[in-house]
Coordinates of C-alpha atoms in Angstrom, one line a residue:
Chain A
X141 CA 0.0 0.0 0.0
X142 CA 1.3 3.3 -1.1
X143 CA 1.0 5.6 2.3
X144 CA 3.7 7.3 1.1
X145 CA 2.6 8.4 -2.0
X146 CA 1.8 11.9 -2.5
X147 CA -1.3 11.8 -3.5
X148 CA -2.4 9.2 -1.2
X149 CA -0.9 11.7 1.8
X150 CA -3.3 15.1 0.4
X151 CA -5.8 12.7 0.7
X152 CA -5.3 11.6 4.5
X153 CA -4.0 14.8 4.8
X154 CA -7.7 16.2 4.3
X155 CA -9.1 14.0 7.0
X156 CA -6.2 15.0 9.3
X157 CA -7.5 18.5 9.2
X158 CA -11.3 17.4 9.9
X159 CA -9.9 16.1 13.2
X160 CA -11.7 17.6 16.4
X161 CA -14.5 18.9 14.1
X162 CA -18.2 17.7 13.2
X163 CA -19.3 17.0 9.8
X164 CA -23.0 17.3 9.1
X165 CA -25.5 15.9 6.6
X166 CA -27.4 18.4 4.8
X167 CA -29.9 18.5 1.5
X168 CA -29.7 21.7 0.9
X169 CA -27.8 25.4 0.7
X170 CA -30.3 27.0 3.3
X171 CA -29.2 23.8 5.7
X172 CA -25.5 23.8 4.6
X173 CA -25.2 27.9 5.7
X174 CA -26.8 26.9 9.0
X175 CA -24.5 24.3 9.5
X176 CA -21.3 26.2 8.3
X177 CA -22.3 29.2 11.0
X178 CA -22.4 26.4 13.8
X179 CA -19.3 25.9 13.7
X180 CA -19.5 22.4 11.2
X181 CA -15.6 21.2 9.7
X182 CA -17.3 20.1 6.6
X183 CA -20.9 19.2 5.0
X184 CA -22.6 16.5 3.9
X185 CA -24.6 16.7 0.6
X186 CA -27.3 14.2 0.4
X187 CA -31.0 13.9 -1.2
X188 CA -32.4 13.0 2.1
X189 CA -31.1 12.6 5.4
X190 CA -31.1 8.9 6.6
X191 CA -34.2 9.1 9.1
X192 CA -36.4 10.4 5.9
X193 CA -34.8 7.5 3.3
X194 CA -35.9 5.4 6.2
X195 CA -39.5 6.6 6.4
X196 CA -39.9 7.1 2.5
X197 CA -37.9 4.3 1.3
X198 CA -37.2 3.6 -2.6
X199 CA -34.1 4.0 -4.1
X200 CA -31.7 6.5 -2.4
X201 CA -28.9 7.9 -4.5
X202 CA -26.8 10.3 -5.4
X203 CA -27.4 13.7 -4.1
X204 CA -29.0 16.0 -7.4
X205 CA -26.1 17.7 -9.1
X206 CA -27.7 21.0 -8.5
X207 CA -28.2 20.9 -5.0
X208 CA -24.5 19.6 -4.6
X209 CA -23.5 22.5 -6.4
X210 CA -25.8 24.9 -4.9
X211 CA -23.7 24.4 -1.4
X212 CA -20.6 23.7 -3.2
X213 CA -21.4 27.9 -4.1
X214 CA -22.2 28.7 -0.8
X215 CA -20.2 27.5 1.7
X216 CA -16.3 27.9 1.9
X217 CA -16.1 24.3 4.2
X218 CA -15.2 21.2 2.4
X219 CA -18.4 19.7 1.2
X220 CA -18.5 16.2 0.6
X221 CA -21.1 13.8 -0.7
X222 CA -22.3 10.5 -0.9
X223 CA -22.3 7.7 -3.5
X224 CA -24.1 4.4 -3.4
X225 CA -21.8 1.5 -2.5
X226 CA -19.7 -0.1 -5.7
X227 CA -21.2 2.7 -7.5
X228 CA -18.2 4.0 -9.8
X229 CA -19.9 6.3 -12.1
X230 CA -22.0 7.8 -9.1
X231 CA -18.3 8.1 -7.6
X232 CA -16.7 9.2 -11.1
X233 CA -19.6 12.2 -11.6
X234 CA -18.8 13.6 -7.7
X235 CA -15.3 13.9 -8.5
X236 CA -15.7 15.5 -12.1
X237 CA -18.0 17.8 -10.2
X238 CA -15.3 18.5 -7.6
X239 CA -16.6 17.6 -4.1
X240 CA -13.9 17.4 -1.9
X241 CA -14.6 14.1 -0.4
X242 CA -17.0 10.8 -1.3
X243 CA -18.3 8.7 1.3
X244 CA -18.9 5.4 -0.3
X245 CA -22.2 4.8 1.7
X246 CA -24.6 2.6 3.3
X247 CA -26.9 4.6 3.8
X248 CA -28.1 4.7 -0.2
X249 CA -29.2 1.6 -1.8
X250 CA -26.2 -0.4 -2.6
X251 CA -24.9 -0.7 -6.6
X252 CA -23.3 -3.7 -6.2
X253 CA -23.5 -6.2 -3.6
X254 CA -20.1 -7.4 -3.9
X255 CA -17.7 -5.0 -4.9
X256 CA -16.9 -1.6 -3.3
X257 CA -15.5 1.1 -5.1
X258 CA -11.7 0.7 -6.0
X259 CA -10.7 4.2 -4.8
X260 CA -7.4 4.1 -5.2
X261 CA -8.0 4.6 -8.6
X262 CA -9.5 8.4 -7.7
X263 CA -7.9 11.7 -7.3
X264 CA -10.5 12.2 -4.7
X265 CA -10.5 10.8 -1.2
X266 CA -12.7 8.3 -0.1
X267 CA -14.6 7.6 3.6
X268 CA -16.1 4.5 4.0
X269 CA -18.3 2.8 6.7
X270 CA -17.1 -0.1 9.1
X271 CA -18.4 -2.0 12.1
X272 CA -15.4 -3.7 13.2
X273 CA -11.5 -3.9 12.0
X274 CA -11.2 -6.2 9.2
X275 CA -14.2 -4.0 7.3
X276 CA -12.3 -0.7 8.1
X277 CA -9.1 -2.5 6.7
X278 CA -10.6 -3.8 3.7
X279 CA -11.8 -0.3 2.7
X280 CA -8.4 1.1 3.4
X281 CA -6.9 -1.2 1.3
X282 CA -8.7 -0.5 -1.4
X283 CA -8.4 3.5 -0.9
X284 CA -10.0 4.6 1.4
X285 CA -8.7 7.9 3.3
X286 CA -10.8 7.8 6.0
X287 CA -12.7 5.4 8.0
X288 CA -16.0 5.9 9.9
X289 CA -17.7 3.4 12.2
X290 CA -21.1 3.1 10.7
X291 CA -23.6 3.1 13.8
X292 CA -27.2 3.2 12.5
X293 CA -28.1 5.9 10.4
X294 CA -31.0 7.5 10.7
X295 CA -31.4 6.1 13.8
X296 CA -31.4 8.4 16.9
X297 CA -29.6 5.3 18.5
X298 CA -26.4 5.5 19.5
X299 CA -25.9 2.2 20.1
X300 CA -25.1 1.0 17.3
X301 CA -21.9 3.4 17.1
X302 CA -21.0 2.8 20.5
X303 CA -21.4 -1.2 19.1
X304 CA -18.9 -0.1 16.6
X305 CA -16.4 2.4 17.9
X306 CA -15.7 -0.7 20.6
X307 CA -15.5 -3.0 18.1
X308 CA -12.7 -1.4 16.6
X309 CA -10.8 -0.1 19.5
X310 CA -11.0 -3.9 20.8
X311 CA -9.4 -5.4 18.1
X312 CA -6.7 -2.4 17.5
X313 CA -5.8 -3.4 20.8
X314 CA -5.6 -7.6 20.7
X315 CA -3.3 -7.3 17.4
X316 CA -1.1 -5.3 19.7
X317 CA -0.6 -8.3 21.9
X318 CA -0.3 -10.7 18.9
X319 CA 3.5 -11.8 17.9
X320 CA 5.0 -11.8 14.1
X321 CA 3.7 -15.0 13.2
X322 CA -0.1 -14.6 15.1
X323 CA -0.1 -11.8 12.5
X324 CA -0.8 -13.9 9.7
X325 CA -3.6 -16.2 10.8
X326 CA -5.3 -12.9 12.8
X327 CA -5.0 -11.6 8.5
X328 CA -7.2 -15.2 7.4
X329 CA -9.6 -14.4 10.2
X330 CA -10.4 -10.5 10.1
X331 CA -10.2 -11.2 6.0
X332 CA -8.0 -8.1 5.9
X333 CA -4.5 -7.5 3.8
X334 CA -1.4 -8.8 6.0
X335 CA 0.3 -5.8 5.8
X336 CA -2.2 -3.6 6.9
X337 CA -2.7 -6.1 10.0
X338 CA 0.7 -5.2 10.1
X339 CA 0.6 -1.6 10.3
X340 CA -2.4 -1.7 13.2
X341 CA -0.3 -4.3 15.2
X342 CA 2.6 -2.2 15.2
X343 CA 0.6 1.7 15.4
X344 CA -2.1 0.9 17.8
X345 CA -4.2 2.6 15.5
X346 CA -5.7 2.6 11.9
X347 CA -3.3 4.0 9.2
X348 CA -5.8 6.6 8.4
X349 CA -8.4 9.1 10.7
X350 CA -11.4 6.8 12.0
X351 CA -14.4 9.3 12.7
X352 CA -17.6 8.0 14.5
X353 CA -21.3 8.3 12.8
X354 CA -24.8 6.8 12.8
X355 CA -27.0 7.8 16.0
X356 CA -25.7 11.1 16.9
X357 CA -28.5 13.1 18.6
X358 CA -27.3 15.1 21.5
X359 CA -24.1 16.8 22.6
X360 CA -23.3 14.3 25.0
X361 CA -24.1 11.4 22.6
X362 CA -21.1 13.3 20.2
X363 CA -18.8 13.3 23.2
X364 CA -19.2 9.6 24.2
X365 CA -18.1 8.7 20.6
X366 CA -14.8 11.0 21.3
X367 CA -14.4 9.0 24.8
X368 CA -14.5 5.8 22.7
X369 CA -11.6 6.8 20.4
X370 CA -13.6 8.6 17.5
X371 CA -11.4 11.6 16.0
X372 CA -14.2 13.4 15.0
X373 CA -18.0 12.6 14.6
X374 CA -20.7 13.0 11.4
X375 CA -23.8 14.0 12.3
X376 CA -27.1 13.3 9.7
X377 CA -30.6 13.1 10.9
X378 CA -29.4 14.1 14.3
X379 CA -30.1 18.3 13.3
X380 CA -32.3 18.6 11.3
X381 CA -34.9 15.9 12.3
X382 CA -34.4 18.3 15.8
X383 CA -37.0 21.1 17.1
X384 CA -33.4 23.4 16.9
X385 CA -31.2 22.7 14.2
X386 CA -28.8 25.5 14.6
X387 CA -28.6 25.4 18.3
X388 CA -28.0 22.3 18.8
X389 CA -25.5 22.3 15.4
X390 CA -23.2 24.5 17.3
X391 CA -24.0 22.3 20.6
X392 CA -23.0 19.5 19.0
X393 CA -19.6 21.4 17.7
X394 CA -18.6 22.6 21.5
X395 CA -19.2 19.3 22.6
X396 CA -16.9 17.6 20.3
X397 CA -14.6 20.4 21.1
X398 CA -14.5 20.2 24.7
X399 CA -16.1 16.4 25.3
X400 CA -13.1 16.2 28.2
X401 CA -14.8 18.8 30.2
X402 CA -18.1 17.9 31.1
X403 CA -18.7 21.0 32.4
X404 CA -18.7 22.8 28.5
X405 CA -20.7 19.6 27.5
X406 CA -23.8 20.3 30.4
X407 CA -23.4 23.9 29.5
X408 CA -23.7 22.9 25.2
X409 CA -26.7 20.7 26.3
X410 CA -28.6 23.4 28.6
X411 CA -31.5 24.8 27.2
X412 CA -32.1 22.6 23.6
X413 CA -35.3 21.7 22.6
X414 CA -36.3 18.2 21.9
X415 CA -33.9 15.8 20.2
X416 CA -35.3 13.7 16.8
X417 CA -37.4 10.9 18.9
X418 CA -35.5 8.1 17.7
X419 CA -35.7 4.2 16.7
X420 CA -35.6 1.2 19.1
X421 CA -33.0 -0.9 17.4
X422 CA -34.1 -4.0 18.7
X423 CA -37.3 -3.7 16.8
X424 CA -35.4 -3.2 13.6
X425 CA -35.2 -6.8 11.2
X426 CA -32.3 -7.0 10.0
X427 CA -33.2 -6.0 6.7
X428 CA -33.7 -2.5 8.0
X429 CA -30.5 -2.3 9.5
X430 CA -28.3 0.1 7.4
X431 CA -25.2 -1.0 9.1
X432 CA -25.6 -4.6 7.1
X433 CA -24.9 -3.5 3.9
X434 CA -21.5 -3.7 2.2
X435 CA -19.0 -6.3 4.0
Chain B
X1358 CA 12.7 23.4 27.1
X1359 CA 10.2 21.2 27.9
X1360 CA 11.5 21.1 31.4
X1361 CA 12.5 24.1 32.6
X1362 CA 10.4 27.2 30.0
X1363 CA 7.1 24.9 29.8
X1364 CA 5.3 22.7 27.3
X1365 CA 4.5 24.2 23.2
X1366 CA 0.9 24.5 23.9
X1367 CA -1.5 23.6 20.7
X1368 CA -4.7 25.0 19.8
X1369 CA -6.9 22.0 20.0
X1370 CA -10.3 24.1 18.8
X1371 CA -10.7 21.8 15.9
X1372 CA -8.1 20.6 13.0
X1373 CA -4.6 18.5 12.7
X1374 CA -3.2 19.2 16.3
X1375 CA -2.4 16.1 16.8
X1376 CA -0.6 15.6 13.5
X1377 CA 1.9 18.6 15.3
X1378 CA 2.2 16.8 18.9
X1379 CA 3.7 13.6 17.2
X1380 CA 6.3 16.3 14.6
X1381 CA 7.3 18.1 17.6
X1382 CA 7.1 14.7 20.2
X1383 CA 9.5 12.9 17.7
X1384 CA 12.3 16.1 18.5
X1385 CA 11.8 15.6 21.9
X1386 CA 9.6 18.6 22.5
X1387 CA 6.4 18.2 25.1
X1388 CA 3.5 19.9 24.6
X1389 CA -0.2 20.9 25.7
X1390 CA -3.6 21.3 24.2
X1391 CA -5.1 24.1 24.4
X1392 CA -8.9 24.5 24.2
X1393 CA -9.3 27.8 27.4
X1394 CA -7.3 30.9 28.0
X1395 CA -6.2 29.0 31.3
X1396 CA -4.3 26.5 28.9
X1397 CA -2.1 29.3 27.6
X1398 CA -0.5 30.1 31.3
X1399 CA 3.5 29.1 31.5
X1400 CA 3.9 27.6 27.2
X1401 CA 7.6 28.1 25.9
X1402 CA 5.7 28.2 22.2
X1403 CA 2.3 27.9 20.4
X1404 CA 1.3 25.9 17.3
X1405 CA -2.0 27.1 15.3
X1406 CA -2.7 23.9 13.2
X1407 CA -4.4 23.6 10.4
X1408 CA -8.1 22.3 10.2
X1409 CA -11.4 24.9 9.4
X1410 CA -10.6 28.8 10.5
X1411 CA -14.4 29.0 10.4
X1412 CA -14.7 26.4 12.6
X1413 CA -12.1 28.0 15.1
X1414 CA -13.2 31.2 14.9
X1415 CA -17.0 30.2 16.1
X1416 CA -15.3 27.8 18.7
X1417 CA -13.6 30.8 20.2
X1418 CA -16.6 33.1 20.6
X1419 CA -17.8 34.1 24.0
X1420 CA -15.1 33.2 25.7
X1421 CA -11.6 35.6 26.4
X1422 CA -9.3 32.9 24.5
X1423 CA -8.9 34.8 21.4
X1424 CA -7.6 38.1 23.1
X1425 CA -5.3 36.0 25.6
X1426 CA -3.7 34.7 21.7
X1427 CA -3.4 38.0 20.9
X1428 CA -1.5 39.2 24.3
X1429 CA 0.4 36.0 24.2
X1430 CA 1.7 36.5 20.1
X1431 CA 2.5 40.5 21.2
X1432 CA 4.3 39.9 24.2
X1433 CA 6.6 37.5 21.9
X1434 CA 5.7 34.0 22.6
X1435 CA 6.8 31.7 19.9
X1436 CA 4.7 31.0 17.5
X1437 CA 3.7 28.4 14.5
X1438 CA 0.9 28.8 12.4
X1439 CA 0.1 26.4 9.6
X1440 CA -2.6 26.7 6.9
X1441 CA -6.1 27.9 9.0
X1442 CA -3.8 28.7 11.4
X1443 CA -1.9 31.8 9.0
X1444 CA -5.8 32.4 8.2
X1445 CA -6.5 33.2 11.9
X1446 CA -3.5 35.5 12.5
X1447 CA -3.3 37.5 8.9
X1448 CA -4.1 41.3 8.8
X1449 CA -7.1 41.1 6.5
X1450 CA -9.2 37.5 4.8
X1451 CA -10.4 37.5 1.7
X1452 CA -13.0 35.2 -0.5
X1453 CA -14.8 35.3 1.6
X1454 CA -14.1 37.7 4.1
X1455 CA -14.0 37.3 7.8
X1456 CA -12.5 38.2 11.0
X1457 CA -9.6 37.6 12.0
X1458 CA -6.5 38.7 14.9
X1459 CA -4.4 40.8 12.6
X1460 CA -1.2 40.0 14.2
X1461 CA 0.7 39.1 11.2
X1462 CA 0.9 41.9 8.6
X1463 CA -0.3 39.7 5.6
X1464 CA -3.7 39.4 3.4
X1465 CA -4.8 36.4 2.7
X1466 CA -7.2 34.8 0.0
X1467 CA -9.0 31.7 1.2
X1468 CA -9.3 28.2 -0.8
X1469 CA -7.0 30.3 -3.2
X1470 CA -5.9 27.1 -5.0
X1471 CA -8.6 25.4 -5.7
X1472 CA -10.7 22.4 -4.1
X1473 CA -9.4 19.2 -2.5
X1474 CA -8.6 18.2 -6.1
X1475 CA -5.6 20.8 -6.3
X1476 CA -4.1 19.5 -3.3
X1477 CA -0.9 18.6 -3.9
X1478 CA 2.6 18.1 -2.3
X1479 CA 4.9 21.0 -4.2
X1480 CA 8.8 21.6 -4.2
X1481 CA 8.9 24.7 -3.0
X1482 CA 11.5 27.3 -3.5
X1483 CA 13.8 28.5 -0.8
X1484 CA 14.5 32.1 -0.4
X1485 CA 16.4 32.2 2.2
X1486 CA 18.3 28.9 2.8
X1487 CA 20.7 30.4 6.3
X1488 CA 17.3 31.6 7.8
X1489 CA 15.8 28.0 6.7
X1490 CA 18.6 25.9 7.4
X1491 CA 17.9 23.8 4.6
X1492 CA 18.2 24.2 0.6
X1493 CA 15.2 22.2 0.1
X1494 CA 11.6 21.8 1.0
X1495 CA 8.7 20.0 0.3
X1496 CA 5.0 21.8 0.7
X1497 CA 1.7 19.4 1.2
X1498 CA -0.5 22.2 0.5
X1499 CA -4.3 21.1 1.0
X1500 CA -7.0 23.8 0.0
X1501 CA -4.3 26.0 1.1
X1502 CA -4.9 29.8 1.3
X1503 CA -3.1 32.4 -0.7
X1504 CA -0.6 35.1 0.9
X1505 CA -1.2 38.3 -1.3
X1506 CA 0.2 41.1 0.2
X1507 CA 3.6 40.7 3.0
X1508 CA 4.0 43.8 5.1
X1509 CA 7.9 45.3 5.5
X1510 CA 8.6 43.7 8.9
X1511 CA 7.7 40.2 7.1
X1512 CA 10.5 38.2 5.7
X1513 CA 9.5 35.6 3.1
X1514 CA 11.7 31.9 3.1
X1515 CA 10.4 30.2 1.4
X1516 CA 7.8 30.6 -2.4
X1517 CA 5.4 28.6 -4.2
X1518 CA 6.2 29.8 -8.0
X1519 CA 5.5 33.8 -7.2
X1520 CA 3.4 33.2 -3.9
X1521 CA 5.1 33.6 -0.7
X1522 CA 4.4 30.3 1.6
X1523 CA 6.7 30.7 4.3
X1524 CA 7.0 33.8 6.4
X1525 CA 8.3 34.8 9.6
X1526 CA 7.7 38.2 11.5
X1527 CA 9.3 38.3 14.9
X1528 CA 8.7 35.3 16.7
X1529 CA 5.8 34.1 14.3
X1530 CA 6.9 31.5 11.8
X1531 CA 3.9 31.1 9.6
X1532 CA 3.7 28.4 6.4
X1533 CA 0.5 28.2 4.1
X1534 CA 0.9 24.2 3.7
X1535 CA 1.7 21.9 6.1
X1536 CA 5.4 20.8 7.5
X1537 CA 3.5 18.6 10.5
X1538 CA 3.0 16.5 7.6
X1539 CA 6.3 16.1 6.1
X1540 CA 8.6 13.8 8.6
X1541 CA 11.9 15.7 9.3
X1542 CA 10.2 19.0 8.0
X1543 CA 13.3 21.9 8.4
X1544 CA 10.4 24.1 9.1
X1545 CA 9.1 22.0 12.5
X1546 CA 12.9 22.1 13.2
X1547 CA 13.5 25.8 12.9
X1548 CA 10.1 26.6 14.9
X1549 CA 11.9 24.1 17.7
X1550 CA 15.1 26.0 17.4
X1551 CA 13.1 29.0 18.0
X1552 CA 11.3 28.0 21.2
X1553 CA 14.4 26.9 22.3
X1554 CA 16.3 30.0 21.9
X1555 CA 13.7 32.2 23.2
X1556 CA 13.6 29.8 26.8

């Protein structure tokens, strides 16, 4: 794996300066401004946000070109936006439009039930979804320059992400303990390239940012995400399916900010109105689950 | 340094902080996040990372951290800015415009080189090696802003083609791109040099 390539480091390089920040899922200019003014690190450009797909259901894809554009205009944050897993021309159209990051996501209906994307084929970086460490390695092998537990979109849960964010910090920390030759069967079992096995073993860490998302509804639910090792968190129905989008936007930022002090975090949460109500995941079959797609 | 004139302290609003704690841990340097004006007390230096100046800028309202920065950079403290971090201290911010602490005597056009596509890692030229302390050096630039107008007390090291990218006025030492990204920058290693000198 090239690391060391330059274009490979712009790409990581991006996600290194989204650290500390929140990155939030919009549809629209009008939400994109609000977002930018709370404080966000980057937008999200979607057709709907995951709670509405949820509720609608069809086909989600690709954002509309104009809308994309429309934010892309307005705000001077890195906007991002999302393609439909193993969906190259979906991918191939964001980066000819000039979006300064995909997320490869399962939160639209997947293209391909296989295949993912082979990103290191793009000029443009690439975050993809996991639930545990052999998914977020997989995805890094093939390209990706960022890594995001997936949680459940659309959800108001945040168990799922906690689930995840676990998930991964549990296994970063077993590989640690494994020697040399444990490596290789530890490679067979998490289905994930040796060498990037390798890399964890030796790191403690991924080889790229791992943000948390899927859930996110409250300040405090952004800081428990940072507590469990997330660098930075995405935020989607969370806002806008709130009673206070902007307030709790920039509640949501201080929080991620200052998630050590609980103090700031009490202070971020005083006074919001009511968060989006929120799914019980156990009632969920699993065919509802976005977490399950892609592999 | 570390020991006797304090830790470098790093803004930790939002952005690549950490990326600078592990440049600055690997010369031996310790340092301190700081998110409150109580994190400046007792630093031998200051880094301003890069990340969103937007971001920062919102993150620092209502609360006294923003003037401590500027009593800190006046009274001579060390500092490095890289990327949002130039953004934050320039004179004047263009495309769009917005506020900023107008410590260093520069104006600066955001996003100036494109999107994330024109990223790039550039060989930049050095004006001023003996300042430098290296002939060479490499610039990961990543939607990196544009200086385009240096006031007289601002020496310029080091250029991208015309643009200046690396500037230092009194104790500030501020680069457009990103040296906590390049392993062995000259420019981490000069901003050390400094620190130390001035403990």
């Amino acid at each position: 794996m090239e690391f060391q390539s330059p274009e490979f480091r712009v790409k990581v390089g991006l996600a290194e300066m989204l650290k500390g920040g929140v990155i939030m899922d919009v549809t629209d200019a009008a939400q994109a401004k609000i977002a930018e003014d709370a404080g966000a690190a980057a937008v999200m450009a979607l057709e709907r946000v995951p709670a509405d797909i949820r509720a609608e259901g069809g086909v989600a894809r690709m954002a509309a070109i104009g809308k994309i554009e429309e934010i892309m205009k307005l705000v001077s944050i890195p906007v991002m936006a999302k393609c439909r897993i193993g969906h190259m021309a979906e991918a191939r159209v964001l980066e000819a439009l000039g979006v300064d990051f995909i997320d490869e996501s399962e939160v639209l209906t997947p293209a391909d039930e296989e295949n993912h994307v082979w990103k290191r084929d793009f000029k443009v970086p690439f975050v993809c979804g996991c639930r545990n460490i052999g998914e977020a390695l997989r995805r890094i092998g093939e390209g990706a320059a960022m890594i995001r537990t997936k949680g459940e979109a659309g959800s108001g849960n945040i168990v799922e992400a906690v689930r995840h964010l676990r998930a991964v910090r549990r296994e970063i920390s077993r590989l640690g303990t494994l020697d040399p030759a444990e490596l290789v069967p530890a490679s067979k079992e998490l289905q994930a390239p040796l060498e990037l096995v390798e890399y964890v073993a030796r790191e403690g860490k991924l080889p790229v940012p791992n943000f948390a998302a899927g859930g996110v509804a409250t300040p405090a639910d952004a800081a428990l995400c940072m507590m469990l090792g997330a660098e930075s968190v995405f935020v989607g129905s969370g806002i806008f399916k709130s009673e206070d989008p902007s307030r709790r936007a920039a509640a949501i930022v201080k929080a991620v900010t200052h998630w050590q002090d609980p103090a700031v975090v009490l202070e971020a949460s005083r006074g919001l109105e009511g968060a989006m109500h929120g799914l019980d995941i156990a009632k969920l079959t699993p065919e509802e689950m976005l977490s399950r797609r892609g592999w | 340094m570390s020991g006797d004139s304090g830790p470098i302290g790093l803004l930790a609003l939002q952005g690549d902080y950490a990326a600078h704690a592990r440049a600055l841990a690997a010369r031996g340097a310790t340092t301190r996040e700081v998110r409150t004006s109580g994190d400046l007390d007792g630093l031998a230096g200051l880094v301003l990372p890069g990340g969103e100046s937007t971001t920062m800028l919102t993150l620092m309202e209502g609360s006294d951290l923003a003037a401590r920065l500027v009593a800190e950079i006046a009274g001579g403290l060390p500092v490095l800015a890289t990327c949002a971090g130039v953004i934050l201290l320039a004179r004047e911010v263009r495309l769009p415009p917005q506020r900023s602490l107008g410590v260093l005597d520069v104006v600066v056009e955001r996003n100036a080189y494109g999107r994330q596509l024109d990223s790039a890692v550039v060989a930049l030229t050095v004006r001023d090696p003996g300042a430098l302390g290296a002939e060479a050096l490499e610039g990961v630039f990543i939607r990196a802003p544009r200086v385009t107008s240096v006031g007289d007390g601002v020496a310029v090291l080091a250029t991208r083609g015309d643009d200046p990218v690396l500037l230092r006025q009194g104790m500030i030492l501020a680069a457009t791109f990103h040296p906590e990204l390049t392993p062995g920058s000259p420019v981490v290693d000069l901003f050390v040099r400094q620190v130390r000198a001035a403990g």
